[in-house]
PDB file of C-alpha atoms in Angstrom:
ATOM      1  CA  UNK A   1      87.059 150.273  48.384  1.00 81.00           C
ATOM      2  CA  UNK A   2      88.824 147.888  46.027  1.00 95.00           C
ATOM      3  CA  UNK A   3      89.157 147.345  42.313  1.00 97.00           C
ATOM      4  CA  UNK A   4      87.847 143.860  41.519  1.00 98.00           C
ATOM      5  CA  UNK A   5      88.976 141.467  38.761  1.00 98.00           C
ATOM      6  CA  UNK A   6      86.580 141.426  35.806  1.00 98.00           C
ATOM      7  CA  UNK A   7      85.594 138.003  34.475  1.00 98.00           C
ATOM      8  CA  UNK A   8      86.039 137.334  30.767  1.00 98.00           C
ATOM      9  CA  UNK A   9      83.671 135.603  28.348  1.00 97.00           C
ATOM     10  CA  UNK A  10      83.532 131.880  29.061  1.00 96.00           C
ATOM     11  CA  UNK A  11      83.373 132.044  32.845  1.00 97.00           C
ATOM     12  CA  UNK A  12      80.202 130.198  33.946  1.00 97.00           C
ATOM     13  CA  UNK A  13      78.984 133.102  36.145  1.00 98.00           C
ATOM     14  CA  UNK A  14      78.586 135.200  32.980  1.00 98.00           C
ATOM     15  CA  UNK A  15      76.487 132.600  31.188  1.00 97.00           C
ATOM     16  CA  UNK A  16      73.750 131.794  33.699  1.00 97.00           C
ATOM     17  CA  UNK A  17      70.976 133.876  35.252  1.00 98.00           C
ATOM     18  CA  UNK A  18      71.947 135.659  38.461  1.00 98.00           C
ATOM     19  CA  UNK A  19      70.169 135.045  41.766  1.00 98.00           C
ATOM     20  CA  UNK A  20      68.093 137.720  43.512  1.00 98.00           C
ATOM     21  CA  UNK A  21      69.691 139.839  46.218  1.00 98.00           C
ATOM     22  CA  UNK A  22      68.070 138.950  49.559  1.00 97.00           C
ATOM     23  CA  UNK A  23      70.226 140.836  52.069  1.00 96.00           C
ATOM     24  CA  UNK A  24      70.576 144.626  51.999  1.00 97.00           C
ATOM     25  CA  UNK A  25      73.490 144.771  54.409  1.00 97.00           C
ATOM     26  CA  UNK A  26      77.038 146.063  54.855  1.00 97.00           C
ATOM     27  CA  UNK A  27      78.509 143.407  52.554  1.00 97.00           C
ATOM     28  CA  UNK A  28      76.155 144.541  49.765  1.00 98.00           C
ATOM     29  CA  UNK A  29      77.258 148.166  50.304  1.00 98.00           C
ATOM     30  CA  UNK A  30      80.901 147.089  50.094  1.00 98.00           C
ATOM     31  CA  UNK A  31      80.252 145.164  46.879  1.00 98.00           C
ATOM     32  CA  UNK A  32      78.465 148.156  45.309  1.00 98.00           C
ATOM     33  CA  UNK A  33      81.282 150.523  46.363  1.00 98.00           C
ATOM     34  CA  UNK A  34      83.858 148.124  44.905  1.00 98.00           C
ATOM     35  CA  UNK A  35      81.851 147.847  41.679  1.00 98.00           C
ATOM     36  CA  UNK A  36      81.819 151.649  41.316  1.00 98.00           C
ATOM     37  CA  UNK A  37      85.578 151.727  41.935  1.00 97.00           C
ATOM     38  CA  UNK A  38      86.102 148.962  39.352  1.00 98.00           C
ATOM     39  CA  UNK A  39      83.897 150.718  36.775  1.00 97.00           C
ATOM     40  CA  UNK A  40      85.877 153.917  37.211  1.00 96.00           C
ATOM     41  CA  UNK A  41      89.233 152.118  36.940  1.00 96.00           C
ATOM     42  CA  UNK A  42      88.249 150.057  33.881  1.00 96.00           C
ATOM     43  CA  UNK A  43      86.979 152.640  32.628  1.00 94.00           C
ATOM     44  CA  UNK A  44      83.381 151.750  31.888  1.00 95.00           C
ATOM     45  CA  UNK A  45      79.856 153.121  32.066  1.00 96.00           C
ATOM     46  CA  UNK A  46      78.295 150.108  33.771  1.00 97.00           C
ATOM     47  CA  UNK A  47      79.149 146.889  35.534  1.00 98.00           C
ATOM     48  CA  UNK A  48      77.007 143.933  36.607  1.00 98.00           C
ATOM     49  CA  UNK A  49      77.808 141.721  39.589  1.00 98.00           C
ATOM     50  CA  UNK A  50      78.382 138.608  37.412  1.00 98.00           C
ATOM     51  CA  UNK A  51      81.186 140.536  35.699  1.00 98.00           C
ATOM     52  CA  UNK A  52      83.082 140.542  38.998  1.00 98.00           C
ATOM     53  CA  UNK A  53      82.291 136.882  39.667  1.00 98.00           C
ATOM     54  CA  UNK A  54      79.219 137.450  41.860  1.00 98.00           C
ATOM     55  CA  UNK A  55      76.044 135.759  40.585  1.00 98.00           C
ATOM     56  CA  UNK A  56      73.668 138.318  42.103  1.00 98.00           C
ATOM     57  CA  UNK A  57      71.041 140.510  40.387  1.00 98.00           C
ATOM     58  CA  UNK A  58      72.578 143.961  40.607  1.00 98.00           C
ATOM     59  CA  UNK A  59      74.419 146.409  38.421  1.00 98.00           C
ATOM     60  CA  UNK A  60      75.869 149.899  38.662  1.00 98.00           C
ATOM     61  CA  UNK A  61      76.104 152.679  36.113  1.00 98.00           C
ATOM     62  CA  UNK A  62      78.254 155.797  35.796  1.00 96.00           C
ATOM     63  CA  UNK A  63      76.888 157.861  32.926  1.00 93.00           C
ATOM     64  CA  UNK A  64      76.658 161.646  32.861  1.00 89.00           C
ATOM     65  CA  UNK A  65      75.119 162.221  29.416  1.00 85.00           C
ATOM     66  CA  UNK A  66      71.483 161.674  30.379  1.00 83.00           C
ATOM     67  CA  UNK A  67      68.805 163.525  32.314  1.00 83.00           C
ATOM     68  CA  UNK A  68      66.648 160.598  33.415  1.00 83.00           C
ATOM     69  CA  UNK A  69      68.560 159.510  36.538  1.00 85.00           C
ATOM     70  CA  UNK A  70      71.532 160.321  38.750  1.00 83.00           C
ATOM     71  CA  UNK A  71      74.797 159.988  36.830  1.00 90.00           C
ATOM     72  CA  UNK A  72      75.882 157.215  39.228  1.00 93.00           C
ATOM     73  CA  UNK A  73      73.376 154.592  40.288  1.00 96.00           C
ATOM     74  CA  UNK A  74      72.757 151.042  41.375  1.00 98.00           C
ATOM     75  CA  UNK A  75      69.896 148.755  40.327  1.00 98.00           C
ATOM     76  CA  UNK A  76      69.217 145.792  42.617  1.00 98.00           C
ATOM     77  CA  UNK A  77      66.819 143.013  41.562  1.00 98.00           C
ATOM     78  CA  UNK A  78      65.855 144.999  38.465  1.00 98.00           C
ATOM     79  CA  UNK A  79      63.079 144.421  35.988  1.00 98.00           C
ATOM     80  CA  UNK A  80      63.418 145.946  32.521  1.00 98.00           C
ATOM     81  CA  UNK A  81      60.890 146.631  29.799  1.00 98.00           C
ATOM     82  CA  UNK A  82      61.947 147.868  26.385  1.00 97.00           C
ATOM     83  CA  UNK A  83      60.179 149.459  23.448  1.00 94.00           C
ATOM     84  CA  UNK A  84      60.121 147.456  20.209  1.00 94.00           C
ATOM     85  CA  UNK A  85      63.477 147.366  18.464  1.00 93.00           C
ATOM     86  CA  UNK A  86      63.556 149.012  15.052  1.00 88.00           C
ATOM     87  CA  UNK A  87      64.092 146.408  12.312  1.00 89.00           C
ATOM     88  CA  UNK A  88      67.252 146.324  10.250  1.00 85.00           C
ATOM     89  CA  UNK A  89      70.974 145.925  10.688  1.00 86.00           C
ATOM     90  CA  UNK A  90      72.765 148.038  13.283  1.00 91.00           C
ATOM     91  CA  UNK A  91      74.626 151.141  12.165  1.00 88.00           C
ATOM     92  CA  UNK A  92      78.026 152.593  13.054  1.00 89.00           C
ATOM     93  CA  UNK A  93      76.385 154.667  15.790  1.00 92.00           C
ATOM     94  CA  UNK A  94      75.276 151.458  17.559  1.00 95.00           C
ATOM     95  CA  UNK A  95      78.715 150.059  18.360  1.00 96.00           C
ATOM     96  CA  UNK A  96      79.215 148.990  21.960  1.00 96.00           C
ATOM     97  CA  UNK A  97      81.810 147.181  24.011  1.00 97.00           C
ATOM     98  CA  UNK A  98      81.889 145.090  27.163  1.00 98.00           C
ATOM     99  CA  UNK A  99      84.373 144.855  30.005  1.00 98.00           C
ATOM    100  CA  UNK A 100      83.925 141.049  29.881  1.00 98.00           C
ATOM    101  CA  UNK A 101      84.846 141.025  26.180  1.00 97.00           C
ATOM    102  CA  UNK A 102      87.638 143.590  26.595  1.00 96.00           C
ATOM    103  CA  UNK A 103      89.071 145.676  23.815  1.00 94.00           C
ATOM    104  CA  UNK A 104      86.518 144.561  21.220  1.00 96.00           C
ATOM    105  CA  UNK A 105      83.560 146.559  19.856  1.00 96.00           C
ATOM    106  CA  UNK A 106      80.679 145.462  17.667  1.00 97.00           C
ATOM    107  CA  UNK A 107      77.428 146.983  16.399  1.00 96.00           C
ATOM    108  CA  UNK A 108      74.217 145.790  18.019  1.00 97.00           C
ATOM    109  CA  UNK A 109      70.684 147.048  17.457  1.00 96.00           C
ATOM    110  CA  UNK A 110      68.955 147.819  20.775  1.00 96.00           C
ATOM    111  CA  UNK A 111      65.741 149.516  21.784  1.00 97.00           C
ATOM    112  CA  UNK A 112      65.826 153.310  21.946  1.00 95.00           C
ATOM    113  CA  UNK A 113      63.729 153.325  25.145  1.00 97.00           C
ATOM    114  CA  UNK A 114      63.615 151.309  28.350  1.00 97.00           C
ATOM    115  CA  UNK A 115      61.755 151.300  31.645  1.00 98.00           C
ATOM    116  CA  UNK A 116      63.758 150.124  34.670  1.00 98.00           C
ATOM    117  CA  UNK A 117      62.184 149.149  37.979  1.00 98.00           C
ATOM    118  CA  UNK A 118      64.612 148.173  40.720  1.00 98.00           C
ATOM    119  CA  UNK A 119      65.657 148.740  44.319  1.00 98.00           C
ATOM    120  CA  UNK A 120      68.387 151.074  45.532  1.00 97.00           C
ATOM    121  CA  UNK A 121      71.107 150.222  48.060  1.00 97.00           C
ATOM    122  CA  UNK A 122      68.644 150.761  50.935  1.00 96.00           C
ATOM    123  CA  UNK A 123      66.054 148.433  49.410  1.00 97.00           C
ATOM    124  CA  UNK A 124      63.804 151.309  48.333  1.00 97.00           C
ATOM    125  CA  UNK A 125      62.032 150.749  44.982  1.00 98.00           C
ATOM    126  CA  UNK A 126      62.520 153.217  42.129  1.00 97.00           C
ATOM    127  CA  UNK A 127      61.641 153.558  38.461  1.00 97.00           C
ATOM    128  CA  UNK A 128      63.519 155.178  35.576  1.00 96.00           C
ATOM    129  CA  UNK A 129      62.406 155.812  32.012  1.00 96.00           C
ATOM    130  CA  UNK A 130      65.533 155.920  29.858  1.00 96.00           C
ATOM    131  CA  UNK A 131      66.267 156.742  26.246  1.00 95.00           C
ATOM    132  CA  UNK A 132      69.217 156.771  23.861  1.00 94.00           C
ATOM    133  CA  UNK A 133      72.574 155.554  25.161  1.00 95.00           C
ATOM    134  CA  UNK A 134      71.357 155.388  28.738  1.00 96.00           C
ATOM    135  CA  UNK A 135      68.640 152.932  27.625  1.00 97.00           C
ATOM    136  CA  UNK A 136      71.377 150.948  25.835  1.00 97.00           C
ATOM    137  CA  UNK A 137      73.482 150.819  29.006  1.00 97.00           C
ATOM    138  CA  UNK A 138      70.542 149.559  31.068  1.00 98.00           C
ATOM    139  CA  UNK A 139      69.778 146.847  28.492  1.00 98.00           C
ATOM    140  CA  UNK A 140      73.446 145.800  28.323  1.00 98.00           C
ATOM    141  CA  UNK A 141      73.804 145.492  32.104  1.00 98.00           C
ATOM    142  CA  UNK A 142      70.418 143.793  32.523  1.00 98.00           C
ATOM    143  CA  UNK A 143      71.476 141.198  29.928  1.00 98.00           C
ATOM    144  CA  UNK A 144      74.402 140.272  32.191  1.00 98.00           C
ATOM    145  CA  UNK A 145      71.912 139.384  34.925  1.00 98.00           C
ATOM    146  CA  UNK A 146      70.129 137.077  32.488  1.00 98.00           C
ATOM    147  CA  UNK A 147      73.373 135.259  31.589  1.00 98.00           C
ATOM    148  CA  UNK A 148      73.864 137.062  28.258  1.00 98.00           C
ATOM    149  CA  UNK A 149      76.767 139.044  26.884  1.00 98.00           C
ATOM    150  CA  UNK A 150      76.111 141.540  24.130  1.00 97.00           C
ATOM    151  CA  UNK A 151      78.093 139.324  21.740  1.00 97.00           C
ATOM    152  CA  UNK A 152      75.423 136.633  22.254  1.00 96.00           C
ATOM    153  CA  UNK A 153      72.916 138.993  20.589  1.00 95.00           C
ATOM    154  CA  UNK A 154      75.029 139.950  17.565  1.00 95.00           C
ATOM    155  CA  UNK A 155      73.900 139.140  14.029  1.00 90.00           C
ATOM    156  CA  UNK A 156      76.096 138.332  11.037  1.00 85.00           C
ATOM    157  CA  UNK A 157      78.611 139.729  10.130  1.00 89.00           C
ATOM    158  CA  UNK A 158      79.203 141.141  13.622  1.00 91.00           C
ATOM    159  CA  UNK A 159      78.714 137.731  15.248  1.00 94.00           C
ATOM    160  CA  UNK A 160      81.450 136.236  13.087  1.00 96.00           C
ATOM    161  CA  UNK A 161      83.860 139.000  14.122  1.00 95.00           C
ATOM    162  CA  UNK A 162      83.111 138.334  17.807  1.00 96.00           C
ATOM    163  CA  UNK A 163      83.705 134.594  17.371  1.00 96.00           C
ATOM    164  CA  UNK A 164      87.072 135.304  15.723  1.00 96.00           C
ATOM    165  CA  UNK A 165      88.039 137.697  18.525  1.00 96.00           C
ATOM    166  CA  UNK A 166      87.111 135.122  21.163  1.00 96.00           C
ATOM    167  CA  UNK A 167      89.287 132.457  19.490  1.00 96.00           C
ATOM    168  CA  UNK A 168      92.178 134.880  18.859  1.00 97.00           C
ATOM    169  CA  UNK A 169      92.214 135.988  22.510  1.00 96.00           C
ATOM    170  CA  UNK A 170      91.876 132.466  23.930  1.00 96.00           C
ATOM    171  CA  UNK A 171      88.620 133.290  25.704  1.00 97.00           C
ATOM    172  CA  UNK A 172      85.562 131.088  26.101  1.00 95.00           C
ATOM    173  CA  UNK A 173      86.831 129.052  29.029  1.00 95.00           C
ATOM    174  CA  UNK A 174      86.373 129.347  32.814  1.00 96.00           C
ATOM    175  CA  UNK A 175      88.714 131.224  35.106  1.00 95.00           C
ATOM    176  CA  UNK A 176      89.826 134.115  32.886  1.00 96.00           C
ATOM    177  CA  UNK A 177      89.798 137.659  34.239  1.00 96.00           C
ATOM    178  CA  UNK A 178      91.613 140.976  34.061  1.00 97.00           C
ATOM    179  CA  UNK A 179      92.284 143.632  36.681  1.00 96.00           C
ATOM    180  CA  UNK A 180      91.720 147.292  35.756  1.00 95.00           C
ATOM    181  CA  UNK A 181      94.779 149.371  36.499  1.00 84.00           C
ATOM    182  CA  UNK A 182      97.092 146.388  36.244  1.00 85.00           C
ATOM    183  CA  UNK A 183      96.291 144.571  33.020  1.00 80.00           C
ATOM    184  CA  UNK A 184      96.476 146.358  29.667  1.00 61.00           C
ATOM    185  CA  UNK A 185      92.884 145.636  28.637  1.00 54.00           C
ATOM    186  CA  UNK A 186      89.757 147.716  28.245  1.00 46.00           C
ATOM    187  CA  UNK A 187      86.307 147.182  26.792  1.00 44.00           C
TER     188      UNK A 187
END
């Protein structure tokens, strides 16, 4: 297994929809293993393939504080349905971060419930009903497969803070990445 470089906001792979996975083979298993290793090293609770420069529809999660699914999992070619989002501005308990926008955190209102349908590493379909932070994680990672970062969904004043952070850090252009365990970044 290997720790992979994580792409930073501005790289084209993060800003376009990912392509479906068509081959469930040894190279897919290696990618998933490497993504778990990268998530652990970052540290993070989820990682989508576009975040490691691969424009494929898959993500992994590593999250213990839920009862709906195994604490470590992979979703390949997922579909996601969410409950209506409560109106209003996000609160302090809705702050999240992103490994592709490292070291920054902003509040974002998300749905409290989600239904995930996907395939596992063997191509077997599965379904998970998630709530709370686990639902948030699934929505965050699914957004990556649609070409969205959580900062793309922010509303003012959070959106303004994200724009300032992007300028201050020199992000927003292709080719930027960081390597967990080597670079002094986290998100």
